[in-house]
Amino acid sequence: MLTLEDVNVYYDQVHALKSVTIEVKEGELVALLGANGAGKSTILMTISGILRPRSGHVRYEGHDLTRSSPYDIIQVGIGHCPEGRHIFGNLTVQENMLMGAVQRKDRAGVQRDMEWVYSLFPVLGERVRQSGATLSGGEQQMLAIGRALMGRPRLLLMDEPSLGLAPVIVQLIFKVIKQLHQQGVTILLVEQNARQALQVADRCYLLETGRVVMSGPVEALRTNPEIERIYLGGSAV
Amino acid sequence: MTQLQYLAQQGINAISIGSLYALMAIGLAMVFGILRLINFAHGDLIMVGSYGALLLLVLGTPFWVAALGGIVASTIAGLLMERVAYRPIRGAPDVSMLLTSFAVTILLENVAILVFSPTPRAFPTPSSLNSTFRFGQLQISRIDVVAILVAVILLVLLTLFVTRTKLGISMRAASEDLLAAHLMGINVNRVIATAFAIGSIMAGVVGLLWSARVGKVDPLMGFYPVLKAFVASVIGGLGSLAGAVLGGFLLGFLEILLQGLLPSSLAPFRDAFVFVALIILLLFRPNGIMGSAEREKI
């Protein structure tokens, strides 16, 4: 479905992604793991067209997205739920949701999907007229996910959806991620909470300073002592 | 004249001049909100609109046709400005954008001087606008009433636009978080062009009302209005639309108040007192009355 082939991305002089090759197959939930600054978010920003690779290709279902704008990338069915939520604080919950569906013309479908998102996160449905800034951190994260879903993505990019949230909310968010996965949404998930990520993912890639250093099905990684040591807090497991 | 009548008269004056400042400030605020660009060339759109209308009037068209033509002229100028000067440097450091806006100002003003000569020209305000209403001792000029009505209509339309239409909500979204706007698939180019278009329409309207008020046009006529609009939007909080409107009216009231209170020996320094008031305000509210703390630009 999605492939990154030998992608190199720079921030000015800094070589942020070094020959990254990644594949996500239809229906998979793939996790990207790695320390801060390893390049996880950079990969998602590159797929979304915010960053341009200096070399290499991003392909999605036969489209070459390497030089496409974010505007076009939404159109082929890729949604992005960014790190730090980035909800519109001055807009109401409802307006935020509408912005997620900004390119869609099917009013009835948009309405139906809005109801569906409110059924996934009932608390949002109770706050439709409230401005985004008045929501709690957990509610904002739900809104960010809901807003991304409003574009009806077939591939959903999720960047640190559990960062800084209370354990109860983290459970809820991961329940929804699992649910979406079961409904057939393909997901590329960036998570610092490796343990949680490995529980829901099918496969994962491990990044270190802009390079893919390991990849494979999660079962293999879960039993890998090095992952244990670096990402799961060693003997505590 | 009784004191009450005097107050009413000055109040109408203040609302009328405040309306013009508010309409100008909106144009600055919309563009600043999205691009973090203080578009000093915004004032020259007033000049373009006024000369456009004047040309048509000289050719003998009815006033309302000329007015419409002037507004169209300033809108085209505003859209061209965005496309030719600002879009290529989008994402450049704020200082580069500011300098570009000065360049656009200098260019437009000098072209106008070349084409129309630096001499001011009379603006043939129709007598229907020049006359005054009389309520007892109270005299209200029609142009003030028109200015206030036009401002109210435009503000209502703008409010409906930014709260009820997808494009308007997209504009608020883009001005709050440009990265998220891109990620949602908002057509940012279209949003920015729309912001320029709306600001230019308002500048065109202000140009007509301004020219009708002072009865003349000249190539540098945009300088003072844009300066006032800038002060108004700083008072209200740069980038906030409601703040721009509030700042515009506050500035109008402040000016009229000072005009009434200052002894005649100090009257020429009215604007200096306005700036002192601005400095005092900014000491207590550095982001203006309705401004939020500066966000990181992405």
Short mmCIF file of C-alpha atoms in Angstrom, two decimals, chain A:
data_model
loop_
_atom_site.label_atom_id
_atom_site.label_comp_id
_atom_site.label_asym_id
_atom_site.label_seq_id
_atom_site.Cartn_x
_atom_site.Cartn_y
_atom_site.Cartn_z
CA MET A 1 0.00 0.00 0.00
CA LEU A 2 2.66 2.50 1.12
CA THR A 3 6.36 2.31 0.50
CA LEU A 4 9.24 4.61 1.30
CA GLU A 5 12.21 3.72 -0.87
CA ASP A 6 15.66 4.85 0.12
CA VAL A 7 14.31 8.18 1.42
CA ASN A 8 16.73 10.88 2.54
CA VAL A 9 15.40 13.96 4.31
CA TYR A 10 17.36 16.96 5.56
CA TYR A 11 16.56 19.82 7.89
CA ASP A 12 18.92 22.33 6.33
CA GLN A 13 22.27 20.64 6.98
CA VAL A 14 21.00 17.97 9.34
CA HIS A 15 20.55 14.57 7.73
CA ALA A 16 17.32 13.53 9.46
CA LEU A 17 16.40 10.39 7.51
CA LYS A 18 19.15 8.23 6.08
CA SER A 19 18.13 5.87 3.29
CA VAL A 20 14.93 4.89 5.03
CA THR A 21 13.00 2.07 3.40
CA ILE A 22 9.66 1.15 4.91
CA GLU A 23 6.62 -0.72 3.73
CA VAL A 24 3.07 -0.76 5.06
CA LYS A 25 0.68 -3.34 3.60
CA GLU A 26 -3.04 -2.89 3.31
CA GLY A 27 -4.81 -3.62 6.60
CA GLU A 28 -1.64 -3.68 8.68
CA LEU A 29 -0.89 -1.80 11.87
CA VAL A 30 2.77 -0.91 11.74
CA ALA A 31 4.59 0.74 14.62
CA LEU A 32 7.63 3.00 14.37
CA LEU A 33 9.74 2.84 17.51
CA GLY A 34 12.82 4.73 18.54
CA ALA A 35 14.20 7.34 20.88
CA ASN A 36 13.49 11.06 20.63
CA GLY A 37 15.05 12.49 17.49
CA ALA A 38 15.33 9.11 15.80
CA GLY A 39 13.24 10.37 12.89
CA LYS A 40 9.81 8.86 13.56
CA SER A 41 7.80 12.06 13.18
CA THR A 42 10.00 13.08 10.27
CA ILE A 43 8.86 9.95 8.44
CA LEU A 44 5.20 10.83 8.96
CA MET A 45 5.76 14.47 7.92
CA THR A 46 7.49 13.24 4.78
CA ILE A 47 4.61 10.93 3.89
CA SER A 48 2.16 13.83 4.40
CA GLY A 49 4.11 16.10 2.09
CA ILE A 50 5.09 18.65 4.75
CA LEU A 51 8.74 17.69 4.27
CA ARG A 52 10.29 16.88 0.90
CA PRO A 53 12.86 14.12 0.56
CA ARG A 54 16.13 15.15 -1.08
CA SER A 55 16.23 11.72 -2.69
CA GLY A 56 14.21 8.52 -2.71
CA HIS A 57 10.52 7.90 -3.32
CA VAL A 58 7.26 7.77 -1.42
CA ARG A 59 4.71 5.59 -3.20
CA TYR A 60 1.13 4.90 -2.29
CA GLU A 61 -1.08 2.59 -4.31
CA GLY A 62 0.60 3.37 -7.58
CA HIS A 63 0.81 7.14 -6.93
CA ASP A 64 4.24 8.69 -6.56
CA LEU A 65 3.73 11.11 -3.67
CA THR A 66 7.35 12.21 -3.43
CA ARG A 67 6.66 15.70 -4.78
CA SER A 68 2.96 15.95 -3.92
CA SER A 69 1.52 18.67 -1.69
CA PRO A 70 -0.30 17.88 1.57
CA TYR A 71 -3.49 19.00 -0.20
CA ASP A 72 -3.15 16.22 -2.80
CA ILE A 73 -2.00 13.63 -0.30
CA ILE A 74 -5.21 13.95 1.73
CA GLN A 75 -7.11 13.27 -1.47
CA VAL A 76 -5.58 9.83 -2.04
CA GLY A 77 -6.76 8.75 1.42
CA ILE A 78 -3.96 9.42 3.90
CA GLY A 79 -4.89 11.01 7.22
CA HIS A 80 -2.42 12.45 9.71
CA CYS A 81 -3.01 12.86 13.43
CA PRO A 82 0.03 14.93 14.45
CA GLU A 83 2.12 14.85 17.58
CA GLY A 84 1.01 17.45 20.11
CA ARG A 85 -2.56 17.19 18.81
CA HIS A 86 -2.56 20.52 16.95
CA ILE A 87 -6.28 20.97 17.32
CA PHE A 88 -7.73 24.39 16.52
CA GLY A 89 -8.32 25.92 19.95
CA ASN A 90 -10.40 28.86 18.68
CA LEU A 91 -12.71 26.58 16.73
CA THR A 92 -15.50 24.55 18.27
CA VAL A 93 -15.31 20.77 18.43
CA GLN A 94 -17.78 20.61 15.54
CA GLU A 95 -15.74 23.07 13.45
CA ASN A 96 -12.58 21.09 14.15
CA MET A 97 -14.34 17.97 12.90
CA LEU A 98 -15.49 19.83 9.78
CA MET A 99 -11.92 20.87 9.07
CA GLY A 100 -10.96 17.20 9.05
CA ALA A 101 -13.50 16.73 6.27
CA VAL A 102 -12.69 19.98 4.52
CA GLN A 103 -12.18 18.42 1.09
CA ARG A 104 -15.26 16.20 1.16
CA LYS A 105 -18.34 17.17 -0.78
CA ASP A 106 -20.73 14.46 0.49
CA ARG A 107 -22.59 16.29 3.24
CA ALA A 108 -24.62 13.27 4.27
CA GLY A 109 -21.49 11.13 4.55
CA VAL A 110 -19.73 13.80 6.61
CA GLN A 111 -22.71 13.94 8.96
CA ARG A 112 -22.74 10.16 9.28
CA ASP A 113 -19.01 10.01 10.01
CA MET A 114 -19.37 12.74 12.60
CA GLU A 115 -21.98 10.65 14.40
CA TRP A 116 -19.67 7.67 14.14
CA VAL A 117 -16.74 9.57 15.69
CA TYR A 118 -19.02 10.80 18.49
CA SER A 119 -19.97 7.17 19.12
CA LEU A 120 -16.27 6.26 19.39
CA PHE A 121 -15.67 9.21 21.75
CA PRO A 122 -19.02 10.07 23.39
CA VAL A 123 -17.43 12.88 25.40
CA LEU A 124 -16.81 14.79 22.15
CA GLY A 125 -20.45 14.46 21.24
CA GLU A 126 -21.33 16.22 24.48
CA ARG A 127 -19.05 19.14 23.69
CA VAL A 128 -19.77 19.96 20.04
CA ARG A 129 -20.21 23.71 20.64
CA GLN A 130 -17.31 24.05 23.03
CA SER A 131 -14.07 25.56 21.74
CA GLY A 132 -11.15 23.19 21.34
CA ALA A 133 -9.04 25.15 23.82
CA THR A 134 -11.45 24.36 26.68
CA LEU A 135 -11.04 20.59 26.31
CA SER A 136 -8.82 18.52 28.59
CA GLY A 137 -5.65 16.99 27.16
CA GLY A 138 -7.31 13.60 26.70
CA GLU A 139 -10.36 15.13 25.02
CA GLN A 140 -8.09 17.12 22.72
CA GLN A 141 -6.31 13.91 21.71
CA MET A 142 -9.66 12.28 20.99
CA LEU A 143 -10.62 15.30 18.91
CA ALA A 144 -7.33 15.12 17.01
CA ILE A 145 -7.98 11.46 16.19
CA GLY A 146 -11.64 12.10 15.35
CA ARG A 147 -10.70 15.02 13.13
CA ALA A 148 -8.20 12.87 11.22
CA LEU A 149 -10.88 10.17 10.80
CA MET A 150 -13.27 12.72 9.28
CA GLY A 151 -11.20 12.64 6.10
CA ARG A 152 -12.10 8.92 5.77
CA PRO A 153 -8.45 7.89 5.55
CA ARG A 154 -7.61 4.39 4.42
CA LEU A 155 -4.12 4.94 5.80
CA LEU A 156 -3.98 6.73 9.14
CA LEU A 157 -0.70 8.18 10.40
CA MET A 158 -0.74 8.55 14.19
CA ASP A 159 2.02 10.42 15.96
CA GLU A 160 2.36 9.78 19.71
CA PRO A 161 -1.36 9.49 20.43
CA SER A 162 -0.77 8.58 24.09
CA LEU A 163 1.85 11.20 24.95
CA GLY A 164 1.22 12.89 28.29
CA LEU A 165 -2.17 11.31 28.93
CA ALA A 166 -3.59 9.62 32.02
CA PRO A 167 -3.50 5.79 31.95
CA VAL A 168 -7.31 5.51 31.68
CA ILE A 169 -7.30 7.70 28.58
CA VAL A 170 -4.37 5.80 27.11
CA GLN A 171 -6.38 2.59 27.48
CA LEU A 172 -9.34 4.18 25.70
CA ILE A 173 -7.21 5.54 22.87
CA PHE A 174 -5.58 2.17 22.30
CA LYS A 175 -8.95 0.46 22.38
CA VAL A 176 -10.06 2.74 19.55
CA ILE A 177 -6.82 2.14 17.63
CA LYS A 178 -7.46 -1.61 17.84
CA GLN A 179 -11.06 -1.10 16.78
CA LEU A 180 -10.03 0.96 13.73
CA HIS A 181 -7.48 -1.67 12.82
CA GLN A 182 -10.14 -4.38 13.00
CA GLN A 183 -12.40 -2.31 10.76
CA GLY A 184 -9.71 -2.41 8.12
CA VAL A 185 -8.03 0.98 8.51
CA THR A 186 -4.32 0.69 7.80
CA ILE A 187 -2.34 2.43 10.52
CA LEU A 188 1.23 3.68 10.81
CA LEU A 189 1.78 4.41 14.48
CA VAL A 190 4.58 6.35 16.14
CA GLU A 191 4.71 5.65 19.86
CA GLN A 192 7.15 6.25 22.67
CA ASN A 193 5.12 3.80 24.73
CA ALA A 194 6.75 0.79 23.07
CA ARG A 195 5.05 -1.74 25.26
CA GLN A 196 1.58 -0.51 24.28
CA ALA A 197 2.58 -0.24 20.64
CA LEU A 198 3.91 -3.78 20.50
CA GLN A 199 0.65 -5.05 21.95
CA VAL A 200 -1.46 -3.70 19.09
CA ALA A 201 0.95 -3.68 16.13
CA ASP A 202 1.48 -6.40 13.54
CA ARG A 203 4.96 -5.33 12.56
CA CYS A 204 7.38 -2.69 13.66
CA TYR A 205 10.42 -0.74 12.58
CA LEU A 206 13.07 0.38 14.99
CA LEU A 207 14.83 3.66 14.23
CA GLU A 208 18.07 5.09 15.51
CA THR A 209 19.38 8.52 14.46
CA GLY A 210 17.49 8.53 11.19
CA ARG A 211 18.20 4.95 10.18
CA VAL A 212 16.08 1.80 10.29
CA VAL A 213 18.12 -0.55 12.46
CA MET A 214 15.68 -3.40 12.88
CA SER A 215 12.31 -4.50 11.61
CA GLY A 216 9.98 -7.44 11.69
CA PRO A 217 6.84 -8.90 13.21
CA VAL A 218 6.27 -7.76 16.78
CA GLU A 219 6.52 -11.29 18.19
CA ALA A 220 10.14 -11.43 17.10
CA LEU A 221 10.89 -8.00 18.55
CA ARG A 222 9.07 -8.60 21.78
CA THR A 223 11.41 -11.44 22.59
CA ASN A 224 14.50 -9.60 21.41
CA PRO A 225 16.71 -8.86 24.39
CA GLU A 226 18.04 -5.66 22.86
CA ILE A 227 14.56 -4.18 22.50
CA GLU A 228 13.88 -5.29 26.02
CA ARG A 229 16.94 -3.49 27.26
CA ILE A 230 16.53 -0.24 25.30
CA TYR A 231 12.81 0.31 25.03
CA LEU A 232 11.03 -1.75 27.61
CA GLY A 233 13.13 -0.93 30.63
CA GLY A 234 15.21 -4.10 30.83
CA SER A 235 14.63 -6.61 33.57
CA ALA A 236 11.49 -4.90 34.81
CA VAL A 237 9.49 -6.80 32.21
#
